[in-house]
Amino acid sequence: MKKLGFLKRRYLLNRKEMEIRFIRIAAVFLITAVSSAQQLGSGFADNVPDLTQPIKSGIYELNTTNYVNGDGSASWYHLFVMRHSNQSNNHQLQLSSSYTENDRLFFRKIANTQGAVWNELATRGTNNFIGNQSVSGNLGVGTLNPVTKLSVVGGISKLTETGVDGIFDNLIKYGYKSDLESGTSYTNRWHGIDATITAGTAEQNKLKFKLYSGGTGNLVPVDVMTLLGNGRVGIGTVNPDSKLTVAGNIHAQEVKVTARAGEVPDYVFANDYKLKSLEEVESYIKQNSHLPEIPSAKEIEKNGLMLAEMNLSLLKKMEEMTLYMIEMKKENLVMKEKQKQLENTVQELKKIVKQ
């Protein structure tokens, strides 16, 4: 009798130890699964057939078709199933990890005997995220040490409605997508600004700002401003030929133009300045149909108008004209004096005649 009691107690102790070991193994499995899910990476498992019927809670290792059909990446699976305690309630959550694929963890939810596709948690490998993703810290792509809210090491593909538009070293995009426009060609269109940096020579290395203004007629972005690697800036053009090239009108309250020393034509008033005679100017105009040192209409139409140069040239002509007027004023004074003398002479003659 004592021996039977001893064996019974020994049996209960062994059973208790087995239950404790089972709980420890399950806890270790869960801790490992959770820690593995926190590793960096991305991915989405292939679709596989659903379960024919819900299975009991527990840990499964062998690919037994009567119980489970796992992620399909290997011939041996580790599966952990959690379900409702009520056997008539078929809702359950399944976690699966393949034996041969490192650090891959899958899950799916079974509801009322209706299976679901396997989804891979963000562990390692190739993943596809569905829905909104929220990151409270810094996010790194191609780097383990992101220093800003989004740090990207490597190129970025610029996507369009028809596919990949190109691969660039850098891409900055600000704006929003709108589905207010009617028609499939205009649904969910991008509106905003697109800054693209392309590599190449000084003329090819460009920072282009594109504007999507919306509307059914605006199917492609419009280049509004371009910065070249050689320091040139283009507004309304992608090929600026000067430090600032504007294809269009400019509206400003004031424009300041600086001049180099010696360019301002105050030298016209110097004593040694050789002023052309009016006869010489007249001869030049008859021959060329424009003033000396002033470009012709054809030259301006072909090469454009240099504001600083033209303003200084016009100022020079005004100063020369001032000299002509001063000279004419002197000549007029001389003529008036001679006229006065002549009038006095006439008066004297009239007096003599009357006598």
Coordinates of C-alpha atoms in Angstrom, one line a residue:
M1 CA 0.0 0.0 0.0
K2 CA 2.8 2.4 0.9
K3 CA 4.6 1.5 -2.4
L4 CA 1.5 2.3 -4.4
G5 CA 1.2 5.7 -2.6
F6 CA 4.8 6.4 -3.3
L7 CA 4.4 5.5 -7.0
K8 CA 1.3 7.7 -7.3
R9 CA 3.1 10.6 -5.7
R10 CA 6.1 10.0 -8.0
Y11 CA 3.7 9.9 -11.0
L12 CA 2.1 13.2 -10.0
L13 CA 5.5 14.9 -9.5
N14 CA 6.7 13.7 -12.9
R15 CA 3.5 14.9 -14.5
K16 CA 3.8 18.3 -12.8
E17 CA 7.5 18.6 -14.0
M18 CA 6.4 17.8 -17.5
E19 CA 3.7 20.5 -17.4
I20 CA 6.2 23.0 -16.1
R21 CA 8.7 22.1 -18.8
F22 CA 6.0 22.4 -21.4
I23 CA 5.1 25.9 -20.1
R24 CA 8.7 26.9 -20.1
I25 CA 9.2 25.7 -23.7
A26 CA 6.1 27.6 -24.8
A27 CA 7.3 30.7 -23.0
V28 CA 10.7 30.5 -24.6
F29 CA 9.1 30.0 -28.0
L30 CA 6.9 33.1 -27.6
I31 CA 9.8 35.2 -26.3
T32 CA 12.0 34.1 -29.3
A33 CA 9.1 34.9 -31.7
V34 CA 8.6 38.4 -30.2
S35 CA 12.3 39.2 -30.3
S36 CA 12.7 37.9 -33.8
A37 CA 9.8 40.1 -34.9
Q38 CA 11.7 43.1 -33.8
Q39 CA 14.6 42.6 -36.1
L40 CA 15.2 44.9 -39.1
G41 CA 13.9 44.0 -42.5
S42 CA 10.7 43.7 -44.5
G43 CA 8.6 41.0 -46.2
F44 CA 5.4 39.3 -47.2
A45 CA 5.0 35.5 -47.4
D46 CA 3.5 33.8 -50.4
N47 CA -0.2 32.8 -50.4
V48 CA -0.8 29.2 -49.3
P49 CA -3.9 27.1 -49.0
D50 CA -6.0 27.7 -45.9
L51 CA -6.6 25.1 -43.2
T52 CA -9.5 22.7 -43.9
Q53 CA -10.5 23.1 -40.2
P54 CA -9.3 24.8 -37.1
I55 CA -6.8 23.0 -35.0
K56 CA -6.2 22.7 -31.3
S57 CA -4.0 25.1 -29.4
G58 CA -0.4 24.0 -29.0
I59 CA 3.0 23.7 -30.7
Y60 CA 3.4 21.8 -33.9
E61 CA 6.6 20.8 -35.7
L62 CA 6.0 18.3 -38.5
N63 CA 4.2 19.2 -41.7
T64 CA 1.1 17.0 -41.0
T65 CA -1.6 17.9 -43.5
N66 CA -4.3 16.9 -41.1
Y67 CA -3.3 19.7 -38.8
V68 CA -1.6 22.5 -40.7
N69 CA -0.3 23.9 -44.0
G70 CA 2.4 26.4 -43.2
D71 CA 4.1 29.2 -45.2
G72 CA 5.5 26.9 -47.9
S73 CA 9.1 28.0 -47.6
A74 CA 10.5 24.7 -46.2
S75 CA 9.6 21.1 -45.5
W76 CA 9.6 21.4 -41.7
Y77 CA 7.7 24.0 -39.8
H78 CA 7.4 25.3 -36.2
L79 CA 3.7 26.3 -35.6
F80 CA 2.1 27.8 -32.6
V81 CA -1.7 28.0 -32.4
M82 CA -3.8 30.0 -29.9
R83 CA -7.5 29.6 -29.9
H84 CA -10.6 30.2 -27.8
S85 CA -11.1 27.9 -24.9
N86 CA -14.6 27.1 -26.1
Q87 CA -14.3 24.2 -28.6
S88 CA -17.3 25.5 -30.6
N89 CA -15.6 28.8 -31.1
N90 CA -13.4 28.4 -34.2
H91 CA -11.5 31.8 -33.9
Q92 CA -7.8 31.3 -33.6
L93 CA -4.4 32.9 -34.2
Q94 CA -1.6 30.9 -35.8
L95 CA 2.1 31.8 -35.7
S96 CA 4.5 29.9 -37.9
S97 CA 8.3 29.9 -38.4
S98 CA 10.1 27.8 -41.0
Y99 CA 13.0 25.6 -40.0
T100 CA 15.3 26.3 -42.9
E101 CA 14.6 30.0 -43.5
N102 CA 16.4 32.2 -40.9
D103 CA 14.4 34.7 -38.8
R104 CA 11.1 34.4 -40.7
L105 CA 7.9 34.6 -38.7
F106 CA 4.4 34.3 -40.2
F107 CA 0.9 34.8 -38.8
R108 CA -2.7 34.5 -39.8
K109 CA -6.1 34.6 -38.2
I110 CA -8.7 31.8 -38.7
A111 CA -12.3 32.8 -38.2
N112 CA -15.3 30.4 -38.4
T113 CA -13.4 27.8 -40.4
Q114 CA -12.5 30.5 -43.0
G115 CA -8.8 30.5 -43.5
A116 CA -6.6 33.5 -44.4
V117 CA -3.3 34.0 -46.2
W118 CA -0.1 33.9 -44.3
N119 CA 1.4 37.3 -43.6
E120 CA 5.1 37.6 -42.7
L121 CA 6.1 39.8 -39.9
A122 CA 8.8 42.4 -40.5
T123 CA 11.8 40.3 -39.6
R124 CA 14.3 39.9 -42.5
G125 CA 14.2 39.4 -46.2
T126 CA 11.7 40.9 -48.7
N127 CA 8.5 42.3 -47.2
N128 CA 5.4 44.1 -48.3
F129 CA 3.7 46.3 -45.8
I130 CA -0.1 46.8 -46.1
G131 CA -1.9 49.7 -44.6
N132 CA -0.4 52.7 -42.7
Q133 CA 2.9 52.3 -40.8
S134 CA 3.6 54.5 -37.8
V135 CA 7.2 55.0 -36.6
S136 CA 7.8 57.0 -33.5
G137 CA 11.6 57.2 -33.8
N138 CA 13.9 57.6 -36.8
L139 CA 13.5 55.4 -39.8
G140 CA 16.6 54.2 -41.7
V141 CA 16.6 52.7 -45.2
G142 CA 20.0 51.2 -46.1
T143 CA 21.4 52.2 -42.8
L144 CA 21.3 51.0 -39.2
N145 CA 21.9 54.4 -37.7
P146 CA 19.3 56.9 -39.0
V147 CA 20.0 60.4 -37.6
T148 CA 16.8 62.0 -38.9
K149 CA 13.2 61.1 -39.1
L150 CA 14.0 59.5 -42.5
S151 CA 17.6 58.6 -43.5
V152 CA 18.1 57.0 -46.9
V153 CA 21.5 55.6 -48.1
G154 CA 21.3 54.9 -51.8
G155 CA 19.3 55.9 -54.8
I156 CA 15.5 56.4 -55.0
S157 CA 13.2 55.3 -57.8
K158 CA 10.7 57.9 -59.0
L159 CA 7.4 56.2 -59.8
T160 CA 4.8 57.4 -62.2
E161 CA 1.4 56.0 -63.4
T162 CA 3.1 54.0 -66.0
G163 CA 6.0 52.6 -63.9
V164 CA 9.5 53.8 -63.0
D165 CA 10.3 57.2 -64.4
G166 CA 14.0 56.9 -63.5
I167 CA 16.5 56.3 -60.8
F168 CA 18.1 59.4 -59.3
D169 CA 20.7 60.0 -56.7
N170 CA 18.3 62.2 -54.7
L171 CA 14.6 63.0 -54.9
I172 CA 12.6 65.4 -52.7
K173 CA 8.9 65.5 -53.1
Y174 CA 6.4 67.8 -51.3
G175 CA 2.7 67.9 -51.9
Y176 CA -0.4 65.7 -51.8
K177 CA -2.4 63.3 -54.0
S178 CA -5.9 64.2 -55.0
D179 CA -8.7 62.0 -56.4
L180 CA -11.1 64.9 -56.9
E181 CA -10.6 65.0 -60.7
S182 CA -12.9 62.8 -62.7
G183 CA -11.7 60.1 -65.1
T184 CA -9.3 57.2 -64.5
S185 CA -6.4 59.0 -66.1
Y186 CA -6.6 61.8 -63.5
T187 CA -7.5 59.9 -60.3
N188 CA -5.2 60.1 -57.4
R189 CA -2.8 62.5 -59.2
W190 CA 0.1 64.2 -57.5
H191 CA 0.0 67.9 -56.8
G192 CA 3.0 69.7 -55.4
I193 CA 6.7 70.2 -56.0
D194 CA 9.2 67.6 -57.2
A195 CA 13.0 68.4 -56.7
T196 CA 15.2 66.0 -58.6
I197 CA 19.0 66.0 -58.6
T198 CA 20.7 64.4 -61.6
A199 CA 24.4 63.8 -62.0
G200 CA 26.7 64.7 -64.9
T201 CA 28.7 67.6 -66.1
A202 CA 28.3 71.2 -64.8
E203 CA 25.5 71.7 -67.3
Q204 CA 23.9 68.3 -66.8
N205 CA 24.1 68.3 -63.0
K206 CA 20.7 69.9 -62.3
L207 CA 18.3 70.5 -59.4
K208 CA 14.9 70.7 -61.1
F209 CA 11.7 71.9 -59.4
K210 CA 8.6 70.6 -61.1
L211 CA 5.1 71.8 -60.4
Y212 CA 1.9 69.7 -60.7
S213 CA -0.9 72.2 -60.8
G214 CA -3.7 69.8 -61.4
G215 CA -6.5 70.0 -64.0
T216 CA -7.4 67.6 -66.7
G217 CA -5.0 69.3 -69.2
N218 CA -1.9 69.1 -67.0
L219 CA -0.9 65.4 -67.4
V220 CA 2.8 66.0 -66.8
P221 CA 4.7 68.2 -64.3
V222 CA 5.9 71.7 -65.4
D223 CA 9.5 72.7 -64.9
V224 CA 9.3 76.0 -63.0
M225 CA 12.9 76.4 -61.9
T226 CA 16.3 74.7 -62.6
L227 CA 19.6 75.1 -60.8
L228 CA 22.7 73.9 -62.7
G229 CA 26.0 72.7 -61.2
N230 CA 27.8 75.7 -62.7
G231 CA 25.7 78.2 -60.6
R232 CA 23.2 79.1 -63.3
V233 CA 19.5 79.5 -62.5
G234 CA 16.7 79.1 -64.9
I235 CA 13.1 80.1 -64.4
G236 CA 10.7 78.8 -67.0
T237 CA 13.7 77.1 -68.8
V238 CA 15.8 74.1 -68.0
N239 CA 18.8 75.4 -69.9
P240 CA 19.9 78.7 -68.5
D241 CA 22.7 80.4 -70.4
S242 CA 23.5 83.0 -67.7
K243 CA 23.6 83.3 -63.9
L244 CA 19.8 84.0 -64.1
T245 CA 17.8 83.2 -67.2
V246 CA 14.1 84.0 -67.1
A247 CA 11.7 82.8 -69.9
G248 CA 9.0 85.4 -69.4
N249 CA 8.3 88.7 -67.8
I250 CA 9.8 90.2 -64.6
H251 CA 7.9 92.5 -62.3
A252 CA 9.9 94.4 -59.7
Q253 CA 9.6 97.7 -57.8
E254 CA 13.3 98.3 -58.1
V255 CA 16.3 96.8 -60.0
K256 CA 19.8 97.7 -58.9
V257 CA 22.6 97.4 -61.5
T258 CA 26.2 97.9 -60.4
A259 CA 29.0 99.2 -62.7
R260 CA 32.7 98.8 -62.7
A261 CA 35.1 101.7 -62.2
G262 CA 35.5 103.7 -65.4
E263 CA 32.3 102.5 -67.0
V264 CA 30.1 105.4 -66.1
P265 CA 30.6 108.0 -68.9
D266 CA 31.4 111.1 -66.7
Y267 CA 34.6 111.2 -68.8
V268 CA 32.6 113.0 -71.4
F269 CA 32.9 116.2 -69.4
A270 CA 36.7 115.9 -69.2
N271 CA 38.6 118.7 -71.0
D272 CA 40.5 116.2 -73.2
Y273 CA 37.3 114.4 -74.4
K274 CA 37.0 114.6 -78.2
L275 CA 33.4 115.3 -79.0
K276 CA 32.2 114.5 -82.5
S277 CA 30.9 117.4 -84.4
L278 CA 27.2 117.5 -85.3
E279 CA 28.2 117.2 -88.9
E280 CA 30.0 113.9 -88.1
V281 CA 27.0 112.6 -86.2
E282 CA 24.7 113.6 -89.0
S283 CA 26.9 111.8 -91.6
Y284 CA 27.0 108.6 -89.4
I285 CA 23.2 108.6 -88.9
K286 CA 22.6 108.9 -92.7
Q287 CA 25.0 106.0 -93.3
N288 CA 23.9 103.6 -90.5
S289 CA 20.4 104.7 -89.5
H290 CA 21.3 104.7 -85.7
L291 CA 23.4 106.7 -83.3
P292 CA 27.1 106.0 -82.9
E293 CA 28.0 103.5 -80.2
I294 CA 24.4 102.4 -80.0
P295 CA 23.5 98.9 -81.3
S296 CA 21.2 98.7 -84.3
A297 CA 17.7 97.2 -84.2
K298 CA 18.9 94.0 -85.9
E299 CA 21.7 93.6 -83.4
I300 CA 19.2 94.0 -80.4
E301 CA 16.7 91.6 -82.0
K302 CA 19.5 89.0 -82.5
N303 CA 21.6 89.3 -79.3
G304 CA 19.1 91.0 -76.9
L305 CA 19.5 94.2 -74.9
M306 CA 22.1 94.5 -72.2
L307 CA 20.5 96.8 -69.7
A308 CA 23.6 98.1 -67.9
E309 CA 25.5 98.6 -71.2
M310 CA 22.5 100.3 -72.9
N311 CA 21.8 102.6 -70.0
L312 CA 25.4 103.7 -69.8
S313 CA 25.5 104.2 -73.6
L314 CA 22.3 106.3 -73.4
L315 CA 23.7 108.3 -70.5
K316 CA 26.8 109.0 -72.6
K317 CA 24.7 110.3 -75.4
M318 CA 22.7 112.5 -73.0
E319 CA 26.0 113.9 -71.7
E320 CA 27.2 114.5 -75.2
M321 CA 23.9 116.2 -76.1
T322 CA 24.3 118.4 -73.0
L323 CA 27.7 119.5 -74.4
Y324 CA 26.1 120.2 -77.8
M325 CA 23.4 122.3 -76.1
I326 CA 26.0 124.2 -74.0
E327 CA 28.0 125.0 -77.2
M328 CA 24.8 126.0 -79.0
K329 CA 23.9 128.3 -76.1
K330 CA 27.3 130.0 -76.4
E331 CA 26.8 130.4 -80.1
N332 CA 23.4 131.9 -79.6
L333 CA 24.7 134.4 -77.1
V334 CA 27.4 135.4 -79.6
M335 CA 24.8 135.8 -82.3
K336 CA 22.5 137.8 -80.0
E337 CA 25.4 140.1 -79.2
K338 CA 26.2 140.6 -82.9
Q339 CA 22.5 141.1 -83.7
K340 CA 22.4 143.8 -81.0
Q341 CA 25.5 145.5 -82.4
L342 CA 23.9 145.3 -85.9
E343 CA 20.7 146.8 -84.7
N344 CA 22.6 149.7 -83.0
T345 CA 24.5 150.3 -86.3
V346 CA 21.2 150.4 -88.2
Q347 CA 19.8 153.0 -85.7
E348 CA 22.8 155.1 -86.1
L349 CA 22.5 155.0 -89.9
K350 CA 18.9 156.0 -89.7
K351 CA 19.8 159.0 -87.6
I352 CA 22.4 160.1 -90.2
V353 CA 19.9 159.7 -93.0
K354 CA 17.3 161.9 -91.3
Q355 CA 19.8 164.7 -90.8

